[in-house]
Amino acid sequence: MVPRGRPRDAGVEGRVLDAAMAEMRARGYDAISVDRVAERAGVAKTTIYRRWPSKAELVMAMIARLRGGVPFDPSDDPRHDLTELVTGIAATLEALPTTLVADLTAAAAREPRVGESVRALWAERHAAVTAVIAQAQTDGLLPGHADPRVVVDQLVGPLYYRLLITGEPIDPAYVRALVHSTLGPEQS
Amino acid sequence: MVPRGRPRDAGVEGRVLDAAMAEMRARGYDAISVDRVAERAGVAKTTIYRRWPSKAELVMAMIARLRGGVPFDPSDDPRHDLTELVTGIAATLEALPTTLVADLTAAAAREPRVGESVRALWAERHAAVTAVIAQAQTDGLLPGHADPRVVVDQLVGPLYYRLLITGEPIDPAYVRALVHSTLGPEQS
DNA sequence: TCCTTTTCGCTACTCCAGTCGCGTAAATCG
DNA sequence: CGATTTACGCGACTGGAGTAGCGAAAAGGA
């Protein structure tokens, strides 16, 4: 099933995403101009819009390329596992410029397809958190009265809240406090 | 202490904010064009920019005008108080178009002054939540091991998280589940 | 080889945010 | 009164997102 016409230049996608990444590192999200990306990649602006229908989707593709597999093997210590998972999510969020996260959030709210991409990006990790919580409940390490999905929200939601709304720092101590507040005090 | 030159036209502010509100209702945040707002208000665009340095701040002012005082008198039932406070916050968030909240968030991340305004908008309610939690702890109704500020984040953060990130619904049952998960099961 | 199909580069365009400079209107001060 | 100060309207401008149309290039098929 070979397509008919002129084939797409295989190098374009990589060159454009590289150029977009370089632009973002150099100037931040706002200043990513599709015109400049096109120029840097040696490609016409229209070619970019033929592949990615908006700047937001272009940036999404750029981010998605970064996402490596996140290895995680659950131990039998939910406290440790949760701390590790939440720390990983926090680290990923903090590694990106805040304005980028905020702009992607806005783009996700505006365009459902971007929203899907963003959610897909996190799905794996959030599922892992949910699984650890459910396991902790069946093991009796966590009171069973709460909906695991709510607990996930209470562990992950505050990260976004601090990052996007209050601007307060997200440090290891904060992550520990979150897990602490969720699981109750350490019992040694 | 009367200022020197030509006084500002007192009607301008109201007319512009009314026009902006009308534009937002008619078309949504994206489509609020400062040019159209200016035309609708019968005012030059430059006059708008003299008062509000960016479109985001203009919209902020528009929102701030909506915020009435939020009456709240604490009872001696923290569960009830928290439910009421969080429900109020959720209702306010849900009353606004999601894209508007997301765009304001992005604007807040980009421009510190907008961030200040947004935080000021919520300060009163968040302080009330913090106070209720602290009171519940001293009363022994809530385990004292958690930092009240963290608990606030865990009550309020999930609202933003659902609204902006996962897109899941925020209904009364969810708010109850949040409070429930925080305070522990009802003891009757 | 010629025809069709698809990609690509290019130019030109619309719309919007935000800025600048100018002429003028409305106030105060002397 | 005139001089000064500030607000305002107006028009022109920059730069960026996204679109439209055209001609040329690169493939496959007859």
Short mmCIF file of C-alpha atoms (C1' of nucleotides) in Angstrom, two decimals:
data_model
loop_
_atom_site.label_atom_id
_atom_site.label_comp_id
_atom_site.label_asym_id
_atom_site.label_seq_id
_atom_site.Cartn_x
_atom_site.Cartn_y
_atom_site.Cartn_z
CA MET A 1 0.00 0.00 0.00
CA VAL A 2 2.42 2.63 -1.21
CA PRO A 3 0.84 6.08 -1.31
CA ARG A 4 0.55 7.72 -4.66
CA GLY A 5 2.13 11.13 -4.88
CA ARG A 6 5.36 12.71 -3.75
CA PRO A 7 6.42 11.19 -0.42
CA ARG A 8 6.83 13.34 2.62
CA ASP A 9 10.36 14.39 3.36
CA ALA A 10 11.26 12.07 6.23
CA GLY A 11 13.70 14.51 7.74
CA VAL A 12 11.26 17.36 8.12
CA GLU A 13 9.57 16.19 11.30
CA GLY A 14 12.81 15.72 13.19
CA ARG A 15 14.31 18.95 11.98
CA VAL A 16 11.22 20.95 12.91
CA LEU A 17 10.91 19.44 16.38
CA ASP A 18 14.62 19.98 16.98
CA ALA A 19 14.26 23.56 15.89
CA ALA A 20 11.23 24.08 18.11
CA MET A 21 13.10 22.66 21.07
CA ALA A 22 16.06 24.89 20.40
CA GLU A 23 13.79 27.92 20.16
CA MET A 24 12.09 27.03 23.40
CA ARG A 25 15.33 26.58 25.25
CA ALA A 26 16.61 29.84 23.88
CA ARG A 27 13.58 32.00 24.43
CA GLY A 28 10.79 30.22 26.34
CA TYR A 29 7.37 29.21 25.16
CA ASP A 30 5.93 32.60 24.32
CA ALA A 31 8.72 33.41 22.02
CA ILE A 32 8.50 30.25 19.98
CA SER A 33 7.57 31.78 16.68
CA VAL A 34 6.47 29.34 14.04
CA ASP A 35 8.15 31.57 11.48
CA ARG A 36 11.47 31.29 13.27
CA VAL A 37 11.09 27.55 13.78
CA ALA A 38 10.46 27.21 10.07
CA GLU A 39 13.49 29.26 9.22
CA ARG A 40 15.73 27.40 11.65
CA ALA A 41 14.52 24.04 10.33
CA GLY A 42 14.98 25.15 6.74
CA VAL A 43 11.33 24.52 5.98
CA ALA A 44 8.36 26.58 4.86
CA LYS A 45 5.89 27.67 7.53
CA THR A 46 3.05 26.12 5.59
CA THR A 47 4.81 22.77 5.72
CA ILE A 48 4.73 22.95 9.49
CA TYR A 49 1.03 23.74 9.52
CA ARG A 50 0.37 20.80 7.20
CA ARG A 51 1.73 18.45 9.85
CA TRP A 52 0.66 20.18 13.07
CA PRO A 53 -2.53 22.19 12.87
CA SER A 54 -1.53 24.67 15.57
CA LYS A 55 1.45 25.87 17.52
CA ALA A 56 0.09 24.11 20.61
CA GLU A 57 0.08 20.75 18.84
CA LEU A 58 3.57 21.36 17.57
CA VAL A 59 4.77 21.93 21.10
CA MET A 60 2.83 18.91 22.28
CA ALA A 61 4.66 16.76 19.75
CA MET A 62 7.91 18.26 20.97
CA ILE A 63 7.10 17.37 24.58
CA ALA A 64 5.83 13.91 23.73
CA ARG A 65 9.18 13.13 22.14
CA LEU A 66 10.87 13.86 25.45
CA ARG A 67 8.84 11.39 27.42
CA GLY A 68 10.98 8.38 28.00
CA GLY A 69 9.59 5.30 29.65
CA VAL A 70 9.39 5.83 33.38
CA PRO A 71 10.60 2.68 35.02
CA PHE A 72 8.80 1.87 38.21
CA ASP A 73 8.71 -1.37 40.10
CA PRO A 74 6.50 -1.33 43.15
CA SER A 75 8.03 -2.44 46.40
CA ASP A 76 5.88 -3.54 49.31
CA ASP A 77 6.21 -0.17 51.01
CA PRO A 78 3.40 2.09 49.75
CA ARG A 79 4.83 5.09 51.55
CA HIS A 80 8.07 4.72 49.71
CA ASP A 81 6.40 4.02 46.39
CA LEU A 82 4.07 6.98 46.63
CA THR A 83 6.86 9.31 47.62
CA GLU A 84 8.90 8.15 44.69
CA LEU A 85 6.07 8.44 42.17
CA VAL A 86 4.94 11.84 43.32
CA THR A 87 8.51 13.06 43.43
CA GLY A 88 8.93 11.92 39.83
CA ILE A 89 5.83 13.77 38.70
CA ALA A 90 6.91 16.88 40.57
CA ALA A 91 10.38 16.70 39.06
CA THR A 92 8.98 16.45 35.56
CA LEU A 93 6.70 19.42 36.16
CA GLU A 94 9.49 21.49 37.66
CA ALA A 95 11.86 20.68 34.84
CA LEU A 96 9.59 22.52 32.42
CA PRO A 97 9.20 26.29 32.48
CA THR A 98 6.06 27.20 34.42
CA THR A 99 4.74 29.28 31.58
CA LEU A 100 5.04 26.30 29.28
CA VAL A 101 3.00 24.10 31.60
CA ALA A 102 0.43 26.85 31.96
CA ASP A 103 0.22 27.46 28.24
CA LEU A 104 -0.14 23.78 27.51
CA THR A 105 -2.88 23.65 30.11
CA ALA A 106 -4.64 26.51 28.41
CA ALA A 107 -4.21 24.91 25.02
CA ALA A 108 -5.53 21.65 26.43
CA ALA A 109 -8.63 23.38 27.73
CA ARG A 110 -9.21 25.04 24.39
CA GLU A 111 -8.50 22.17 22.05
CA PRO A 112 -9.73 18.71 23.00
CA ARG A 113 -7.05 16.97 20.93
CA VAL A 114 -4.31 18.69 22.89
CA GLY A 115 -6.09 17.73 26.08
CA GLU A 116 -6.03 14.11 25.01
CA SER A 117 -2.30 14.28 24.35
CA VAL A 118 -1.58 15.84 27.71
CA ARG A 119 -3.65 13.28 29.56
CA ALA A 120 -2.02 10.45 27.63
CA LEU A 121 1.33 11.83 28.66
CA TRP A 122 0.50 11.35 32.34
CA ALA A 123 -1.74 8.32 32.15
CA GLU A 124 0.99 5.81 32.93
CA ARG A 125 2.18 7.53 36.08
CA HIS A 126 -1.27 8.32 37.38
CA ALA A 127 -2.27 4.71 36.89
CA ALA A 128 0.74 3.65 38.90
CA VAL A 129 -0.25 5.96 41.76
CA THR A 130 -3.81 4.65 41.70
CA ALA A 131 -2.56 1.08 41.80
CA VAL A 132 -0.29 1.71 44.78
CA ILE A 133 -3.12 3.35 46.69
CA ALA A 134 -5.54 0.55 45.96
CA GLN A 135 -2.96 -2.00 47.05
CA ALA A 136 -2.27 -0.10 50.25
CA GLN A 137 -5.98 -0.13 51.01
CA THR A 138 -6.39 -3.85 50.48
CA ASP A 139 -3.30 -4.38 52.62
CA GLY A 140 -4.92 -2.33 55.33
CA LEU A 141 -2.09 0.20 55.31
CA LEU A 142 -4.46 2.93 54.29
CA PRO A 143 -7.98 3.45 55.58
CA GLY A 144 -10.40 2.00 53.08
CA HIS A 145 -13.00 4.71 53.39
CA ALA A 146 -11.63 6.87 50.60
CA ASP A 147 -12.02 6.51 46.87
CA PRO A 148 -8.54 5.82 45.42
CA ARG A 149 -9.21 8.22 42.57
CA VAL A 150 -9.90 10.98 45.07
CA VAL A 151 -6.69 10.18 46.89
CA VAL A 152 -4.78 10.41 43.63
CA ASP A 153 -6.25 13.82 43.03
CA GLN A 154 -5.20 14.84 46.50
CA LEU A 155 -1.65 13.72 45.89
CA VAL A 156 -1.16 15.06 42.39
CA GLY A 157 -3.59 17.98 42.29
CA PRO A 158 -1.64 20.01 44.85
CA LEU A 159 1.44 19.87 42.64
CA TYR A 160 -0.36 21.64 39.81
CA TYR A 161 -2.07 23.90 42.29
CA ARG A 162 1.20 25.10 43.74
CA LEU A 163 2.91 25.33 40.40
CA LEU A 164 0.16 27.12 38.53
CA ILE A 165 -1.94 28.92 41.11
CA THR A 166 -0.13 29.78 44.31
CA GLY A 167 3.40 29.68 42.95
CA GLU A 168 4.66 28.15 46.18
CA PRO A 169 7.71 25.90 45.89
CA ILE A 170 7.49 22.16 45.40
CA ASP A 171 10.41 20.66 47.24
CA PRO A 172 11.10 17.20 48.61
CA ALA A 173 9.79 18.29 52.00
CA TYR A 174 6.50 19.26 50.44
CA VAL A 175 6.13 15.95 48.67
CA ARG A 176 6.87 14.17 51.92
CA ALA A 177 4.26 16.31 53.67
CA LEU A 178 1.70 15.36 51.05
CA VAL A 179 2.30 11.65 51.43
CA HIS A 180 2.48 12.07 55.19
CA SER A 181 -0.84 13.87 55.29
CA THR A 182 -2.41 11.19 53.13
CA LEU A 183 -1.07 8.06 54.80
CA GLY A 184 -0.93 9.36 58.34
CA PRO A 185 2.18 9.65 60.49
CA GLU A 186 5.03 7.25 60.13
CA GLN A 187 4.65 4.22 62.36
CA SER A 188 8.05 2.88 63.27
CA MET B 1 -4.78 67.07 46.56
CA VAL B 2 -6.48 67.51 43.23
CA PRO B 3 -4.44 66.13 40.33
CA ARG B 4 -3.22 68.62 37.78
CA GLY B 5 -4.30 67.92 34.22
CA ARG B 6 -7.44 66.77 32.46
CA PRO B 7 -9.26 64.32 34.72
CA ARG B 8 -9.94 60.80 33.57
CA ASP B 9 -13.35 60.23 32.09
CA ALA B 10 -15.11 58.50 34.98
CA GLY B 11 -17.42 56.54 32.71
CA VAL B 12 -14.69 54.89 30.68
CA GLU B 13 -13.82 52.15 33.11
CA GLY B 14 -17.37 50.95 33.51
CA ARG B 15 -18.15 51.11 29.83
CA VAL B 16 -15.02 49.17 28.89
CA LEU B 17 -15.58 46.46 31.47
CA ASP B 18 -19.20 46.15 30.43
CA ALA B 19 -18.15 45.85 26.82
CA ALA B 20 -15.53 43.25 27.68
CA MET B 21 -18.09 41.24 29.60
CA ALA B 22 -20.51 41.40 26.72
CA GLU B 23 -17.80 40.28 24.31
CA MET B 24 -16.85 37.39 26.54
CA ARG B 25 -20.41 36.23 26.93
CA ALA B 26 -20.95 36.48 23.19
CA ARG B 27 -17.79 34.84 21.99
CA GLY B 28 -15.67 33.38 24.79
CA TYR B 29 -12.26 34.43 26.02
CA ASP B 30 -10.24 33.81 22.89
CA ALA B 31 -12.43 36.00 20.83
CA ILE B 32 -12.28 38.99 23.13
CA SER B 33 -10.57 41.41 20.82
CA VAL B 34 -9.40 44.60 22.43
CA ASP B 35 -10.24 46.40 19.21
CA ARG B 36 -13.83 45.24 19.39
CA VAL B 37 -14.08 46.02 23.09
CA ALA B 38 -12.85 49.51 22.34
CA GLU B 39 -15.34 49.96 19.57
CA ARG B 40 -18.23 48.63 21.62
CA ALA B 41 -17.30 50.90 24.52
CA GLY B 42 -16.92 53.90 22.26
CA VAL B 43 -13.34 54.38 23.34
CA ALA B 44 -9.92 54.34 21.66
CA LYS B 45 -7.86 51.19 22.02
CA THR B 46 -4.99 53.19 23.39
CA THR B 47 -7.22 54.45 26.19
CA ILE B 48 -7.82 50.86 27.24
CA TYR B 49 -4.10 50.13 27.24
CA ARG B 50 -3.47 53.22 29.34
CA ARG B 51 -5.62 51.73 32.10
CA TRP B 52 -4.91 48.01 31.74
CA PRO B 53 -1.48 47.10 30.45
CA SER B 54 -2.60 43.85 28.83
CA LYS B 55 -5.66 41.98 27.76
CA ALA B 56 -5.15 39.58 30.65
CA GLU B 57 -5.29 42.39 33.18
CA LEU B 58 -8.37 43.79 31.52
CA VAL B 59 -10.08 40.45 31.92
CA MET B 60 -8.82 40.22 35.48
CA ALA B 61 -10.46 43.53 36.28
CA MET B 62 -13.62 42.26 34.68
CA ILE B 63 -13.60 39.16 36.85
CA ALA B 64 -12.69 41.04 40.00
CA ARG B 65 -15.76 43.21 39.54
CA LEU B 66 -17.92 40.09 39.68
CA ARG B 67 -16.55 38.95 42.98
CA GLY B 68 -19.00 39.92 45.63
CA GLY B 69 -18.15 39.54 49.27
CA VAL B 70 -18.44 35.91 50.24
CA PRO B 71 -20.23 35.79 53.54
CA PHE B 72 -19.08 32.97 55.73
CA ASP B 73 -19.66 32.49 59.42
CA PRO B 74 -17.98 29.44 60.84
CA SER B 75 -20.15 27.06 62.76
CA ASP B 76 -18.65 24.57 65.21
CA ASP B 77 -18.87 21.77 62.68
CA PRO B 78 -15.66 21.73 60.63
CA ARG B 79 -17.01 19.10 58.29
CA HIS B 80 -19.94 21.28 57.42
CA ASP B 81 -17.83 24.41 57.14
CA LEU B 82 -15.25 22.81 54.89
CA THR B 83 -17.88 21.32 52.65
CA GLU B 84 -19.52 24.68 52.31
CA LEU B 85 -16.30 26.55 51.62
CA VAL B 86 -14.99 24.07 49.09
CA THR B 87 -18.38 23.90 47.41
CA GLY B 88 -18.32 27.67 47.08
CA ILE B 89 -14.89 27.65 45.50
CA ALA B 90 -15.90 24.87 43.15
CA ALA B 91 -19.07 26.71 42.16
CA THR B 92 -17.14 29.86 41.36
CA LEU B 93 -14.68 27.91 39.24
CA GLU B 94 -17.40 26.06 37.41
CA ALA B 95 -19.36 29.21 36.71
CA LEU B 96 -16.52 30.45 34.51
CA PRO B 97 -15.72 28.89 31.15
CA THR B 98 -12.89 26.43 31.55
CA THR B 99 -10.87 28.06 28.82
CA LEU B 100 -11.12 31.35 30.66
CA VAL B 101 -9.78 29.86 33.87
CA ALA B 102 -6.99 28.18 31.92
CA ASP B 103 -6.10 31.34 30.06
CA LEU B 104 -6.05 33.37 33.24
CA THR B 105 -3.83 30.73 34.77
CA ALA B 106 -1.47 30.97 31.84
CA ALA B 107 -1.52 34.74 32.04
CA ALA B 108 -0.83 34.53 35.77
CA ALA B 109 2.17 32.31 35.15
CA ARG B 110 3.50 34.69 32.54
CA GLU B 111 2.89 37.99 34.23
CA PRO B 112 3.55 38.29 37.95
CA ARG B 113 1.10 41.15 38.37
CA VAL B 114 -1.73 39.04 37.02
CA GLY B 115 -0.65 36.27 39.34
CA GLU B 116 -0.94 38.66 42.25
CA SER B 117 -4.46 39.62 41.23
CA VAL B 118 -5.57 36.03 40.89
CA ARG B 119 -4.14 35.10 44.26
CA ALA B 120 -5.72 38.13 45.89
CA LEU B 121 -9.04 37.04 44.42
CA TRP B 122 -8.90 33.77 46.32
CA ALA B 123 -7.02 34.86 49.42
CA GLU B 124 -10.10 35.42 51.53
CA ARG B 125 -11.60 32.02 50.91
CA HIS B 126 -8.34 30.15 51.23
CA ALA B 127 -7.67 31.86 54.53
CA ALA B 128 -11.09 30.76 55.72
CA VAL B 129 -10.33 27.15 54.81
CA THR B 130 -6.99 27.31 56.58
CA ALA B 131 -8.62 28.74 59.68
CA VAL B 132 -11.26 26.02 59.80
CA ILE B 133 -8.64 23.34 59.47
CA ALA B 134 -6.44 24.80 62.17
CA GLN B 135 -9.44 25.09 64.46
CA ALA B 136 -10.44 21.49 63.78
CA GLN B 137 -6.94 20.40 64.69
CA THR B 138 -6.85 22.25 67.98
CA ASP B 139 -10.29 20.84 68.73
CA GLY B 140 -8.94 17.39 68.09
CA LEU B 141 -11.44 16.77 65.32
CA LEU B 142 -8.63 16.39 62.83
CA PRO B 143 -5.35 14.59 63.39
CA GLY B 144 -2.72 17.14 64.22
CA HIS B 145 0.08 15.56 62.30
CA ALA B 146 -0.56 17.43 59.07
CA ASP B 147 0.41 20.95 58.11
CA PRO B 148 -2.82 22.93 57.66
CA ARG B 149 -1.42 24.54 54.51
CA VAL B 150 -0.86 21.14 53.00
CA VAL B 151 -4.40 20.13 53.85
CA VAL B 152 -5.71 23.24 52.15
CA ASP B 153 -3.77 22.31 49.03
CA GLN B 154 -5.27 18.84 49.19
CA LEU B 155 -8.77 20.24 49.41
CA VAL B 156 -8.50 22.99 46.83
CA GLY B 157 -5.80 21.68 44.51
CA PRO B 158 -7.89 18.78 43.25
CA LEU B 159 -10.56 21.21 42.05
CA TYR B 160 -8.12 22.90 39.70
CA TYR B 161 -6.61 19.58 38.82
CA ARG B 162 -9.93 18.15 37.71
CA LEU B 163 -11.01 21.31 35.99
CA LEU B 164 -7.80 22.03 34.13
CA ILE B 165 -5.97 18.75 33.76
CA THR B 166 -8.17 15.68 33.83
CA GLY B 167 -11.42 17.36 32.84
CA GLU B 168 -13.38 15.15 35.21
CA PRO B 169 -16.56 16.61 36.66
CA ILE B 170 -16.68 18.48 39.95
CA ASP B 171 -20.02 17.71 41.50
CA PRO B 172 -21.31 17.85 45.08
CA ALA B 173 -20.48 14.18 45.53
CA TYR B 174 -16.87 14.86 44.61
CA VAL B 175 -16.60 17.72 47.07
CA ARG B 176 -18.06 15.50 49.77
CA ALA B 177 -15.56 12.80 48.88
CA LEU B 178 -12.71 15.28 49.22
CA VAL B 179 -13.78 16.41 52.66
CA HIS B 180 -14.54 12.84 53.60
CA SER B 181 -11.11 11.67 52.55
CA THR B 182 -9.52 14.51 54.51
CA LEU B 183 -11.45 14.32 57.74
CA GLY B 184 -12.06 10.61 57.80
CA PRO B 185 -15.42 8.88 57.80
CA GLU B 186 -18.44 10.46 59.39
CA GLN B 187 -18.78 9.60 63.04
CA SER B 188 -22.43 9.69 63.99
"C1'" DT C 1 6.98 9.48 -22.01
"C1'" DC C 2 2.87 11.74 -20.24
"C1'" DC C 3 -0.70 12.07 -16.58
"C1'" DT C 4 -2.10 12.16 -11.89
"C1'" DT C 5 -1.35 12.82 -7.07
"C1'" DT C 6 0.77 14.62 -3.21
"C1'" DT C 7 4.34 17.46 -1.05
"C1'" DC C 8 6.79 21.56 -0.75
"C1'" DG C 9 8.30 26.44 -1.01
"C1'" DC C 10 6.82 30.91 -1.69
"C1'" DT C 11 4.13 35.12 -1.59
"C1'" DA C 12 0.44 37.38 0.04
"C1'" DC C 13 -3.18 37.88 3.02
"C1'" DT C 14 -6.35 38.51 7.57
"C1'" DC C 15 -6.73 39.18 12.29
"C1'" DC C 16 -5.12 40.38 16.72
"C1'" DA C 17 -1.97 42.17 20.68
"C1'" DG C 18 0.55 45.81 21.86
"C1'" DT C 19 3.29 50.35 20.83
"C1'" DC C 20 4.26 55.10 19.22
"C1'" DG C 21 3.58 59.77 18.00
"C1'" DC C 22 0.67 63.49 17.09
"C1'" DG C 23 -3.00 66.78 17.53
"C1'" DT C 24 -6.46 68.19 20.61
"C1'" DA C 25 -9.64 68.54 24.71
"C1'" DA C 26 -10.16 69.44 29.58
"C1'" DA C 27 -8.58 70.54 33.64
"C1'" DT C 28 -5.24 73.44 37.17
"C1'" DC C 29 -1.87 77.14 38.25
"C1'" DG C 30 -0.12 81.76 37.97
"C1'" DC D 1 -5.95 85.46 30.23
"C1'" DG D 2 -1.91 82.15 28.93
"C1'" DA D 3 1.10 78.14 30.25
"C1'" DT D 4 1.24 73.61 31.82
"C1'" DT D 5 -0.31 69.02 32.57
"C1'" DT D 6 -2.85 65.09 31.74
"C1'" DA D 7 -6.40 62.35 29.09
"C1'" DC D 8 -8.15 61.14 24.86
"C1'" DG D 9 -8.85 59.83 19.90
"C1'" DC D 10 -6.69 58.68 15.80
"C1'" DG D 11 -3.77 56.56 12.52
"C1'" DA D 12 0.24 54.05 11.58
"C1'" DC D 13 3.19 50.58 12.84
"C1'" DT D 14 5.56 45.81 14.43
"C1'" DG D 15 5.35 41.05 14.99
"C1'" DG D 16 3.04 36.67 15.40
"C1'" DA D 17 -0.75 32.98 14.37
"C1'" DG D 18 -3.01 30.94 10.92
"C1'" DT D 19 -4.91 30.66 5.85
"C1'" DA D 20 -5.11 30.65 0.66
"C1'" DG D 21 -3.40 30.02 -3.82
"C1'" DC D 22 0.09 29.04 -7.07
"C1'" DG D 23 3.94 26.85 -9.38
"C1'" DA D 24 7.39 23.38 -9.04
"C1'" DA D 25 9.23 18.90 -7.48
"C1'" DA D 26 8.88 14.01 -6.69
"C1'" DA D 27 6.79 9.97 -6.78
"C1'" DG D 28 3.53 6.07 -9.19
"C1'" DG D 29 0.76 4.41 -13.08
"C1'" DA D 30 -0.46 3.84 -18.05
#
